[in-house]
CSV table of C-alpha atoms in Angstrom, one decimal:
chain,number,residue,atom,x,y,z
I,137,MET,CA,75.0,284.4,65.9
I,138,SER,CA,72.5,286.2,63.2
I,139,SER,CA,69.6,284.1,62.2
I,140,THR,CA,71.5,283.0,59.1
I,141,GLY,CA,74.1,281.1,60.7
I,142,HIS,CA,77.0,284.0,59.8
I,143,GLN,CA,78.9,285.6,62.6
I,144,PRO,CA,78.8,289.7,61.8
I,145,SER,CA,82.3,289.4,61.1
I,146,GLN,CA,81.8,287.0,58.0
I,147,TYR,CA,79.7,289.7,56.0
I,148,THR,CA,81.4,292.0,53.5
I,149,PRO,CA,80.8,295.4,54.1
I,150,ILE,CA,79.8,298.1,51.4
I,151,THR,CA,79.5,301.3,53.2
I,152,PRO,CA,81.8,303.0,50.5
I,153,LEU,CA,79.6,301.9,47.9
I,154,LEU,CA,76.2,302.7,49.7
I,155,LYS,CA,77.3,306.2,50.3
I,156,ASN,CA,78.6,306.6,46.6
I,157,LEU,CA,75.2,305.7,45.6
I,158,ARG,CA,74.1,308.2,47.4
I,159,ASN,CA,76.2,310.9,45.7
I,160,THR,CA,75.2,312.0,42.1
I,161,GLN,CA,78.5,313.7,41.5
I,162,THR,CA,80.5,310.6,41.6
I,163,PRO,CA,78.3,307.8,40.7
I,164,ALA,CA,78.8,303.9,41.2
I,165,SER,CA,80.1,302.2,38.4
I,166,ALA,CA,77.9,299.1,37.1
I,167,ASP,CA,80.6,296.5,37.8
I,168,ASP,CA,80.8,298.1,41.4
I,169,ILE,CA,77.0,297.4,42.0
I,170,ALA,CA,77.4,293.9,40.4
I,171,GLU,CA,79.7,293.0,42.5
I,172,ALA,CA,77.9,294.1,45.6
I,173,PHE,CA,74.8,292.5,44.3
I,174,SER,CA,76.7,289.3,43.9
I,175,LEU,CA,77.1,288.8,47.3
I,176,ILE,CA,73.7,288.7,48.4
I,177,PHE,CA,73.9,285.2,46.5
I,178,GLU,CA,77.0,284.0,48.9
I,179,ASP,CA,74.9,285.2,52.2
I,180,ARG,CA,77.9,287.9,52.4
I,181,LEU,CA,75.8,291.0,53.0
I,182,SER,CA,74.0,291.9,56.3
I,183,PRO,CA,70.8,292.0,56.2
I,184,ALA,CA,70.4,295.9,57.1
I,185,GLN,CA,73.0,296.5,54.4
I,186,ALA,CA,71.6,294.4,51.8
I,187,ALA,CA,68.3,296.3,52.2
I,188,THR,CA,69.8,299.5,51.9
I,189,PHE,CA,71.3,298.7,49.0
I,190,LEU,CA,68.4,297.3,47.1
I,191,THR,CA,66.2,300.3,48.4
I,192,LEU,CA,69.0,303.1,47.4
I,193,LEU,CA,68.8,301.2,43.6
I,194,SER,CA,65.6,301.9,43.4
I,195,LEU,CA,65.4,305.2,44.8
I,196,THR,CA,68.5,306.5,42.6
I,197,SER,CA,66.9,304.4,40.0
I,198,ARG,CA,70.3,302.8,38.9
I,199,ASP,CA,68.0,299.5,39.1
I,200,LYS,CA,67.0,300.6,35.5
I,201,ASP,CA,70.0,301.4,34.2
I,202,ALA,CA,70.6,299.0,31.2
I,203,ASP,CA,74.7,298.5,32.2
I,204,VAL,CA,73.7,297.6,36.1
I,205,LEU,CA,70.9,295.3,35.1
I,206,ALA,CA,73.3,293.4,32.4
I,207,ALA,CA,76.0,293.3,34.7
I,208,CYS,CA,73.9,292.1,37.7
I,209,ALA,CA,72.3,289.8,35.2
I,210,ASP,CA,75.9,288.6,34.6
I,211,ARG,CA,76.9,287.9,38.2
I,212,MET,CA,73.1,286.5,38.8
I,213,ARG,CA,74.6,283.4,36.3
I,214,ASN,CA,77.3,283.1,37.4
I,215,ALA,CA,75.8,282.3,40.5
I,216,ALA,CA,73.5,279.9,39.0
I,217,PHE,CA,74.2,276.0,39.2
I,218,HIS,CA,76.6,275.4,35.9
I,219,VAL,CA,75.3,273.1,33.3
I,220,ASP,CA,77.1,271.0,30.9
I,221,LEU,CA,77.5,272.9,28.4
I,222,PRO,CA,79.5,270.9,25.8
I,223,ALA,CA,76.7,267.7,26.4
I,224,LEU,CA,74.0,270.3,26.1
I,225,LYS,CA,75.8,272.2,22.8
I,226,ASN,CA,76.1,268.6,21.3
I,227,ILE,CA,72.1,268.0,21.8
I,228,VAL,CA,70.9,271.3,20.8
I,229,LYS,CA,73.1,271.0,17.5
I,230,THR,CA,71.9,267.5,17.0
I,231,ARG,CA,67.9,268.5,17.5
I,232,GLY,CA,68.0,271.9,16.4
I,233,ALA,CA,66.4,272.2,12.9
I,234,THR,CA,67.9,275.1,11.2
I,235,GLU,CA,65.1,277.0,8.9
I,236,GLY,CA,64.9,280.8,7.7
I,237,THR,CA,67.4,282.3,9.8
I,238,TYR,CA,67.0,280.6,12.8
I,239,ASN,CA,69.8,278.8,13.7
I,240,GLY,CA,68.5,275.8,15.9
I,241,GLY,CA,69.3,277.6,19.1
I,242,LEU,CA,67.5,277.7,22.4
I,243,CYS,CA,64.5,280.4,22.6
I,244,ASP,CA,62.8,281.6,25.3
I,245,ILE,CA,59.3,284.0,26.0
I,246,VAL,CA,59.3,285.6,29.4
I,247,GLY,CA,57.8,288.9,31.0
I,248,THR,CA,58.8,291.0,34.2
I,249,GLY,CA,55.3,290.2,35.7
I,250,GLY,CA,54.0,292.9,38.0
I,251,SER,CA,51.3,294.3,36.2
I,252,SER,CA,48.2,293.0,38.3
I,253,LEU,CA,46.2,292.9,35.1
I,254,GLN,CA,45.0,289.2,36.3
I,255,THR,CA,45.4,288.2,32.6
I,256,TYR,CA,46.1,284.5,31.5
I,257,ASN,CA,49.2,282.3,31.0
I,258,ILE,CA,49.8,284.1,27.5
I,259,SER,CA,53.8,283.6,27.5
I,260,THR,CA,53.5,279.9,29.3
I,261,THR,CA,51.0,278.8,26.7
I,262,ALA,CA,53.1,280.6,23.5
I,263,SER,CA,56.2,279.1,24.5
I,264,LEU,CA,54.6,275.4,24.4
I,265,ILE,CA,52.8,275.9,21.1
I,266,ALA,CA,56.5,277.3,20.0
I,267,SER,CA,58.0,274.2,20.8
I,268,SER,CA,56.6,272.8,17.9
I,269,LEU,CA,59.0,274.4,15.5
I,270,LEU,CA,61.7,275.9,17.9
I,271,LEU,CA,63.8,274.4,20.9
I,272,MET,CA,62.4,276.3,23.6
I,273,SER,CA,63.8,276.7,27.0
I,274,LYS,CA,61.3,278.5,29.1
I,275,HIS,CA,62.8,279.9,32.6
I,276,GLY,CA,60.2,280.8,34.5
I,277,ASN,CA,58.8,280.8,38.4
I,278,ARG,CA,55.7,280.8,40.6
I,279,ALA,CA,53.4,283.6,40.5
I,280,GLN,CA,54.5,286.7,42.4
I,281,THR,CA,51.8,289.5,41.9
I,282,SER,CA,49.5,287.3,39.8
I,283,VAL,CA,47.3,284.6,40.6
I,284,SER,CA,49.3,281.9,38.0
I,285,GLY,CA,52.6,281.7,37.3
I,286,ALA,CA,54.6,279.5,34.6
I,287,ALA,CA,55.1,277.0,37.1
I,288,ASP,CA,51.9,277.6,38.6
I,289,ILE,CA,49.9,276.6,35.7
I,290,LEU,CA,52.2,273.8,34.3
I,291,SER,CA,52.1,272.2,37.9
I,292,SER,CA,48.5,272.2,37.5
I,293,ILE,CA,47.9,270.1,34.6
I,294,GLN,CA,45.8,267.4,34.7
I,295,PRO,CA,45.8,264.2,35.0
I,296,ILE,CA,49.6,264.3,35.2
I,297,PRO,CA,51.6,267.2,35.3
I,298,PRO,CA,55.2,267.9,34.2
I,299,SER,CA,57.9,267.5,37.1
I,300,LEU,CA,59.4,271.1,37.6
I,301,THR,CA,62.2,269.8,39.7
I,302,ALA,CA,63.2,267.5,36.4
I,303,SER,CA,64.6,270.0,34.3
I,304,ASN,CA,67.6,271.2,36.7
I,305,ALA,CA,71.6,271.7,35.9
I,306,GLN,CA,72.4,268.2,36.0
I,307,ASN,CA,69.8,266.5,33.3
I,308,ILE,CA,68.9,269.7,31.4
I,309,PRO,CA,70.9,267.8,28.3
I,310,GLN,CA,68.9,264.4,28.8
I,311,ILE,CA,65.6,266.4,28.7
I,312,TYR,CA,66.6,267.7,25.4
I,313,GLU,CA,67.2,264.7,23.9
I,314,LYS,CA,63.2,263.6,24.4
I,315,SER,CA,61.6,267.1,24.1
I,316,SER,CA,61.9,270.3,22.3
I,317,TYR,CA,60.6,272.1,25.3
I,318,ALA,CA,62.1,272.3,28.9
I,319,PHE,CA,60.7,274.6,32.0
I,320,LEU,CA,63.5,275.7,33.7
I,321,PHE,CA,62.5,276.5,36.9
I,322,ALA,CA,64.2,279.2,38.3
I,323,PRO,CA,65.1,277.9,42.3
I,324,ASN,CA,66.6,274.7,40.5
I,325,PHE,CA,69.0,276.8,39.2
I,326,HIS,CA,69.4,279.8,41.4
I,327,PRO,CA,70.3,278.7,44.7
I,328,GLY,CA,71.5,282.1,45.8
I,329,MET,CA,67.8,283.3,45.9
I,330,ARG,CA,67.2,281.6,49.1
I,331,TYR,CA,69.0,284.3,50.8
I,332,ALA,CA,67.4,286.9,48.5
I,333,GLY,CA,63.7,285.3,49.4
I,334,PRO,CA,63.0,286.5,52.9
I,335,LEU,CA,64.8,289.7,52.3
I,336,ARG,CA,62.5,290.6,49.6
I,337,LYS,CA,59.4,289.2,51.6
I,338,GLU,CA,60.3,291.6,54.5
I,339,MET,CA,61.1,294.4,52.7
I,340,GLY,CA,57.7,294.3,50.4
I,341,ILE,CA,58.7,296.7,47.7
I,342,ARG,CA,59.8,295.9,44.0
I,343,THR,CA,63.3,295.7,43.8
I,344,ILE,CA,65.9,295.1,40.9
I,345,PHE,CA,65.0,291.6,41.5
I,346,ASN,CA,61.9,292.2,40.0
I,347,LEU,CA,63.3,293.0,36.7
I,348,LEU,CA,66.0,290.5,36.5
I,349,GLY,CA,64.1,286.9,35.8
I,350,PRO,CA,64.0,287.9,32.2
I,351,LEU,CA,67.6,288.3,31.9
I,352,ALA,CA,69.3,286.0,33.8
I,353,HIS,CA,68.3,283.0,31.9
I,354,PRO,CA,71.0,280.0,33.2
I,355,ILE,CA,71.6,278.7,30.0
I,356,GLU,CA,72.5,282.3,28.5
I,357,GLU,CA,75.4,280.9,26.2
I,358,LEU,CA,72.7,278.8,24.0
I,359,VAL,CA,69.7,281.2,24.2
I,360,GLU,CA,69.5,282.2,20.4
I,361,ALA,CA,65.9,284.2,20.4
I,362,ARG,CA,63.9,285.8,23.2
I,363,LEU,CA,61.0,287.8,23.4
I,364,VAL,CA,60.7,289.7,26.6
I,365,GLY,CA,57.6,291.6,27.9
I,366,VAL,CA,58.1,294.6,30.6
I,367,THR,CA,55.1,296.3,32.1
I,368,GLU,CA,56.5,299.6,31.8
I,369,GLY,CA,57.1,301.3,28.6
I,370,ALA,CA,60.2,303.3,29.9
I,371,LEU,CA,61.6,300.3,30.5
I,372,GLY,CA,61.7,298.8,26.5
I,373,PRO,CA,64.8,300.5,25.5
I,374,VAL,CA,66.6,299.9,29.1
I,375,PHE,CA,66.0,296.0,28.3
I,376,ALA,CA,66.8,296.3,25.1
I,377,GLU,CA,70.4,297.9,25.8
I,378,ALA,CA,71.1,295.3,28.4
I,379,LEU,CA,70.2,292.8,26.1
I,380,ARG,CA,72.3,294.0,23.6
I,381,ILE,CA,74.9,294.2,26.2
I,382,SER,CA,75.1,290.9,26.9
I,383,GLY,CA,75.0,290.0,23.4
I,384,LEU,CA,78.0,291.1,22.7
I,385,LYS,CA,79.5,288.2,24.7
I,386,LYS,CA,77.9,285.8,22.1
I,387,VAL,CA,78.7,284.4,19.1
I,388,LYS,CA,77.2,285.9,16.0
I,389,GLY,CA,73.7,284.9,15.1
I,390,MET,CA,72.5,284.1,18.9
I,391,ARG,CA,71.5,287.9,19.7
I,392,LYS,CA,67.7,287.9,18.7
I,393,ALA,CA,65.5,289.7,20.8
I,394,MET,CA,62.2,291.7,20.9
I,395,VAL,CA,61.1,293.6,24.4
I,396,VAL,CA,57.5,294.6,23.8
I,397,SER,CA,55.3,296.5,26.2
I,398,GLY,CA,51.6,297.0,25.8
I,399,ARG,CA,50.2,300.2,25.9
I,400,GLU,CA,47.6,299.2,28.7
I,401,GLY,CA,50.7,298.0,31.0
I,402,LEU,CA,51.0,294.6,29.7
I,403,ASP,CA,54.2,292.6,29.8
I,404,GLU,CA,53.0,290.9,26.2
I,405,ILE,CA,51.7,291.9,22.7
I,406,SER,CA,48.6,293.1,23.7
I,407,CYS,CA,45.0,292.4,22.3
I,408,ALA,CA,43.6,295.9,23.0
I,409,GLY,CA,45.7,297.9,20.8
I,410,ILE,CA,49.3,299.4,20.3
I,411,THR,CA,52.2,297.6,21.7
I,412,ASP,CA,55.5,299.0,21.8
I,413,CYS,CA,58.4,297.0,20.5
I,414,TRP,CA,62.3,297.2,20.4
I,415,ARG,CA,63.9,294.8,18.3
I,416,VAL,CA,67.5,293.8,19.0
I,417,ASN,CA,68.5,293.5,14.8
I,418,GLU,CA,71.2,290.4,14.4
I,419,PRO,CA,73.0,291.7,11.3
I,420,LEU,CA,72.9,288.8,8.7
I,421,GLU,CA,75.6,287.6,6.9
I,422,SER,CA,74.8,289.6,3.3
I,423,SER,CA,74.4,292.6,5.4
I,424,GLU,CA,77.4,295.5,5.4
I,425,GLN,CA,76.0,296.4,9.2
I,426,LYS,CA,78.5,295.2,11.8
I,427,GLU,CA,76.6,296.3,14.9
I,428,VAL,CA,73.6,294.8,16.5
I,429,GLU,CA,71.3,297.7,16.2
I,430,THR,CA,67.8,298.1,18.3
I,431,GLU,CA,64.8,299.1,16.2
I,432,HIS,CA,61.7,300.6,17.9
I,433,PHE,CA,58.4,299.9,16.1
I,434,GLN,CA,54.3,299.6,16.9
I,435,LEU,CA,52.5,296.4,16.5
I,436,GLU,CA,48.5,296.1,16.8
I,437,PRO,CA,46.3,292.8,16.5
I,438,THR,CA,45.5,293.9,13.0
I,439,ASP,CA,49.0,293.3,11.9
I,440,PHE,CA,48.8,289.6,12.9
I,441,GLY,CA,45.0,289.3,11.1
I,442,PHE,CA,43.2,289.6,14.0
I,443,PRO,CA,40.9,292.0,15.7
I,444,THR,CA,41.2,294.1,18.8
I,445,HIS,CA,39.9,292.7,22.0
I,446,PRO,CA,39.6,294.0,25.5
I,447,LEU,CA,42.1,292.9,28.4
I,448,SER,CA,38.9,291.6,30.6
I,449,ALA,CA,38.5,289.5,27.4
I,450,ILE,CA,41.9,287.6,28.4
I,451,ARG,CA,41.6,287.3,32.0
I,452,GLY,CA,42.4,284.2,33.6
I,453,GLY,CA,40.4,282.1,35.9
I,454,ASP,CA,40.5,282.2,39.9
I,455,THR,CA,43.1,279.6,40.2
I,456,PRO,CA,46.1,277.9,38.6
I,457,LYS,CA,43.7,274.9,38.1
I,458,ASP,CA,41.7,277.0,36.1
I,459,ASN,CA,44.3,278.1,33.5
I,460,ALA,CA,45.4,275.0,33.4
I,461,GLU,CA,42.1,273.9,32.2
I,462,ILE,CA,42.1,276.5,29.9
I,463,LEU,CA,45.7,275.7,28.3
I,464,MET,CA,44.6,272.2,27.7
I,465,ARG,CA,41.5,273.1,25.7
I,466,LEU,CA,43.6,275.5,23.8
I,467,LEU,CA,45.8,272.9,22.8
I,468,GLU,CA,43.8,270.4,22.0
I,469,GLY,CA,42.0,272.6,19.7
I,470,LYS,CA,38.6,273.1,21.6
I,471,LEU,CA,39.3,276.9,21.6
I,472,GLU,CA,36.5,278.5,19.1
I,473,GLU,CA,38.7,280.6,16.2
I,474,GLU,CA,37.6,283.7,17.6
I,475,ASP,CA,38.3,283.2,21.2
I,476,PRO,CA,40.3,286.2,22.4
I,477,ILE,CA,42.7,284.0,24.6
I,478,LEU,CA,43.6,281.7,21.6
I,479,GLN,CA,44.1,285.0,19.5
I,480,VAL,CA,46.3,286.6,21.5
I,481,VAL,CA,48.3,283.7,22.5
I,482,LEU,CA,48.6,283.1,18.7
I,483,ILE,CA,49.8,286.4,18.3
I,484,ASN,CA,52.7,286.2,21.2
I,485,THR,CA,53.7,283.0,19.8
I,486,ALA,CA,53.8,284.5,16.0
I,487,ALA,CA,55.9,287.4,17.5
I,488,MET,CA,58.1,284.6,19.1
I,489,LEU,CA,58.9,282.3,15.5
I,490,VAL,CA,59.5,285.9,13.7
I,491,ILE,CA,61.7,287.0,16.1
I,492,SER,CA,63.9,283.5,16.1
I,493,GLY,CA,64.1,283.9,12.2
I,494,ILE,CA,62.2,280.8,11.0
I,495,CYS,CA,59.8,282.6,9.4
I,496,GLU,CA,62.2,284.1,7.1
I,497,ALA,CA,62.2,280.7,5.0
I,498,GLU,CA,60.6,280.8,1.8
I,499,THR,CA,59.7,277.1,2.0
I,500,SER,CA,57.3,275.4,4.6
I,501,HIS,CA,57.5,271.6,5.1
I,502,MET,CA,56.1,271.8,9.0
I,503,GLY,CA,54.2,268.5,8.7
I,504,GLU,CA,50.7,266.7,8.0
I,505,GLY,CA,48.2,270.1,7.7
I,506,ASP,CA,51.0,272.2,6.1
I,507,SER,CA,50.1,273.8,3.1
I,508,GLY,CA,53.3,274.5,2.3
I,509,VAL,CA,52.2,278.1,1.2
I,510,VAL,CA,54.5,281.2,3.2
I,511,VAL,CA,52.8,284.2,4.3
I,512,THR,CA,55.3,286.5,2.5
I,513,GLU,CA,53.7,290.1,3.7
I,514,ARG,CA,55.5,292.1,5.8
I,515,GLY,CA,54.3,294.6,8.4
I,516,PRO,CA,56.0,296.4,11.2
I,517,GLY,CA,59.7,295.9,11.7
I,518,ASN,CA,59.8,294.0,8.6
I,519,GLY,CA,58.3,291.4,10.5
I,520,ARG,CA,56.3,288.2,8.8
I,521,TRP,CA,54.0,288.8,11.6
I,522,LYS,CA,50.9,286.8,9.3
I,523,GLU,CA,53.5,284.0,8.7
I,524,GLY,CA,54.0,283.7,12.4
I,525,VAL,CA,50.1,283.3,12.7
I,526,ARG,CA,50.2,280.5,10.1
I,527,ARG,CA,52.9,278.6,11.6
I,528,ALA,CA,51.3,279.1,15.3
I,529,LYS,CA,47.9,278.0,13.9
I,530,TRP,CA,49.3,275.0,12.3
I,531,ALA,CA,51.3,273.6,15.8
I,532,VAL,CA,47.5,273.6,17.7
I,533,GLU,CA,45.3,272.5,15.0
I,534,SER,CA,47.8,270.0,13.9
I,535,GLY,CA,48.2,268.5,17.6
I,536,ALA,CA,51.9,269.2,17.5
I,537,ALA,CA,52.0,271.6,20.4
I,538,LEU,CA,49.9,269.0,22.8
I,539,ARG,CA,52.8,266.3,21.4
I,540,SER,CA,55.2,268.4,22.4
I,541,LEU,CA,53.8,269.1,25.7
I,542,LYS,CA,53.3,265.4,26.5
I,543,ALA,CA,56.7,264.6,25.3
I,544,PHE,CA,58.1,267.2,28.2
I,545,THR,CA,55.8,265.6,30.6
I,546,GLU,CA,56.7,262.2,30.0
I,547,VAL,CA,60.5,262.8,30.1
I,548,SER,CA,60.0,264.9,33.1
I,549,ASN,CA,58.5,262.5,34.8
I,550,SER,CA,60.9,259.4,34.2
I,551,SER,CA,63.5,258.2,35.6
I,552,LEU,CA,65.9,259.7,33.7
I,553,GLY,CA,63.9,263.5,34.3
I,554,SER,CA,63.7,263.0,37.7
I,555,LYS,CA,67.3,261.9,38.7
């Protein structure tokens, strides 16, 4: 008997597909690749064939084909624990406030990781700030290549961190009843990854699994907008196309996305210079445009009203605890306005707000401290990036972002949140 408890006969052989992957004359289809990929989540591939399959995908670069990524992400979501969608839809409809062209749906800001630049947890912090104005659904995990992943920084918050086990498929609707933020800890939603984990560790190389996280949100149907970061610029149009393909299954108004890649190899919008952007544009109701289209442009810190800073200025701490302390100081308004970490977080929060459509509103009623004066100036990609910054600043300065974190912490640690 094998170490996984399977008799060899219980494995599903994929030898014909493996041979086909090596044959460039008759390439395997995305569906065939995704079908084989899905066997990993059921522990139905032998370790030898699974490793060969993942290696061939990498060697042939099929793991960087948009249709393959979209199909595999779809299979990964299908293998995830299923959420009570009708219940969650009702809660999202009740709690999500429509504004501008934002329809009140869930939003995510996430990166592929793997840059080894050891920057601060920008997207996690930005997701918390954005949750003051949007329903955020942050899909994340512990660090793979960095000091501190999203789960690491959140679980290191003092004195009481949010419970990572709380936001699971069973009780995510109850989390959103009391919080505009939820952290979807990947192991809570993707049980099949327990078969992939040991394999990935033994292989020791990057595989398609390193790319799929941002595309495999377990509540995809309710995700309206997302900001996705990739470390390689060449992956930008690939991810944008994969998101466009996935969006074909979704209703109109729920297919907004932007893929970003800092020229330094950063999977965020960079504070150091140029960031390439691929925005998946959702047709407006009043537009004659029928299809979802992708637009490529560049952003720089000046488009958000900020100066440039070297990446060394936004380096994170040596431990997740260090980064959690920076996070709390930022949310408590204790960082100076000129602090590079604060500015890069505001930039990325602003981008999330712009992509959601909330910055298209011609009026503003965020709450106490809001001047109500909308910044209508438009920059590259026709985005109101400075309006996004104005709203992000309000979320920090008003304490709304800190209150959002506290609400999630409370519900996740309550008897309701920890079922």
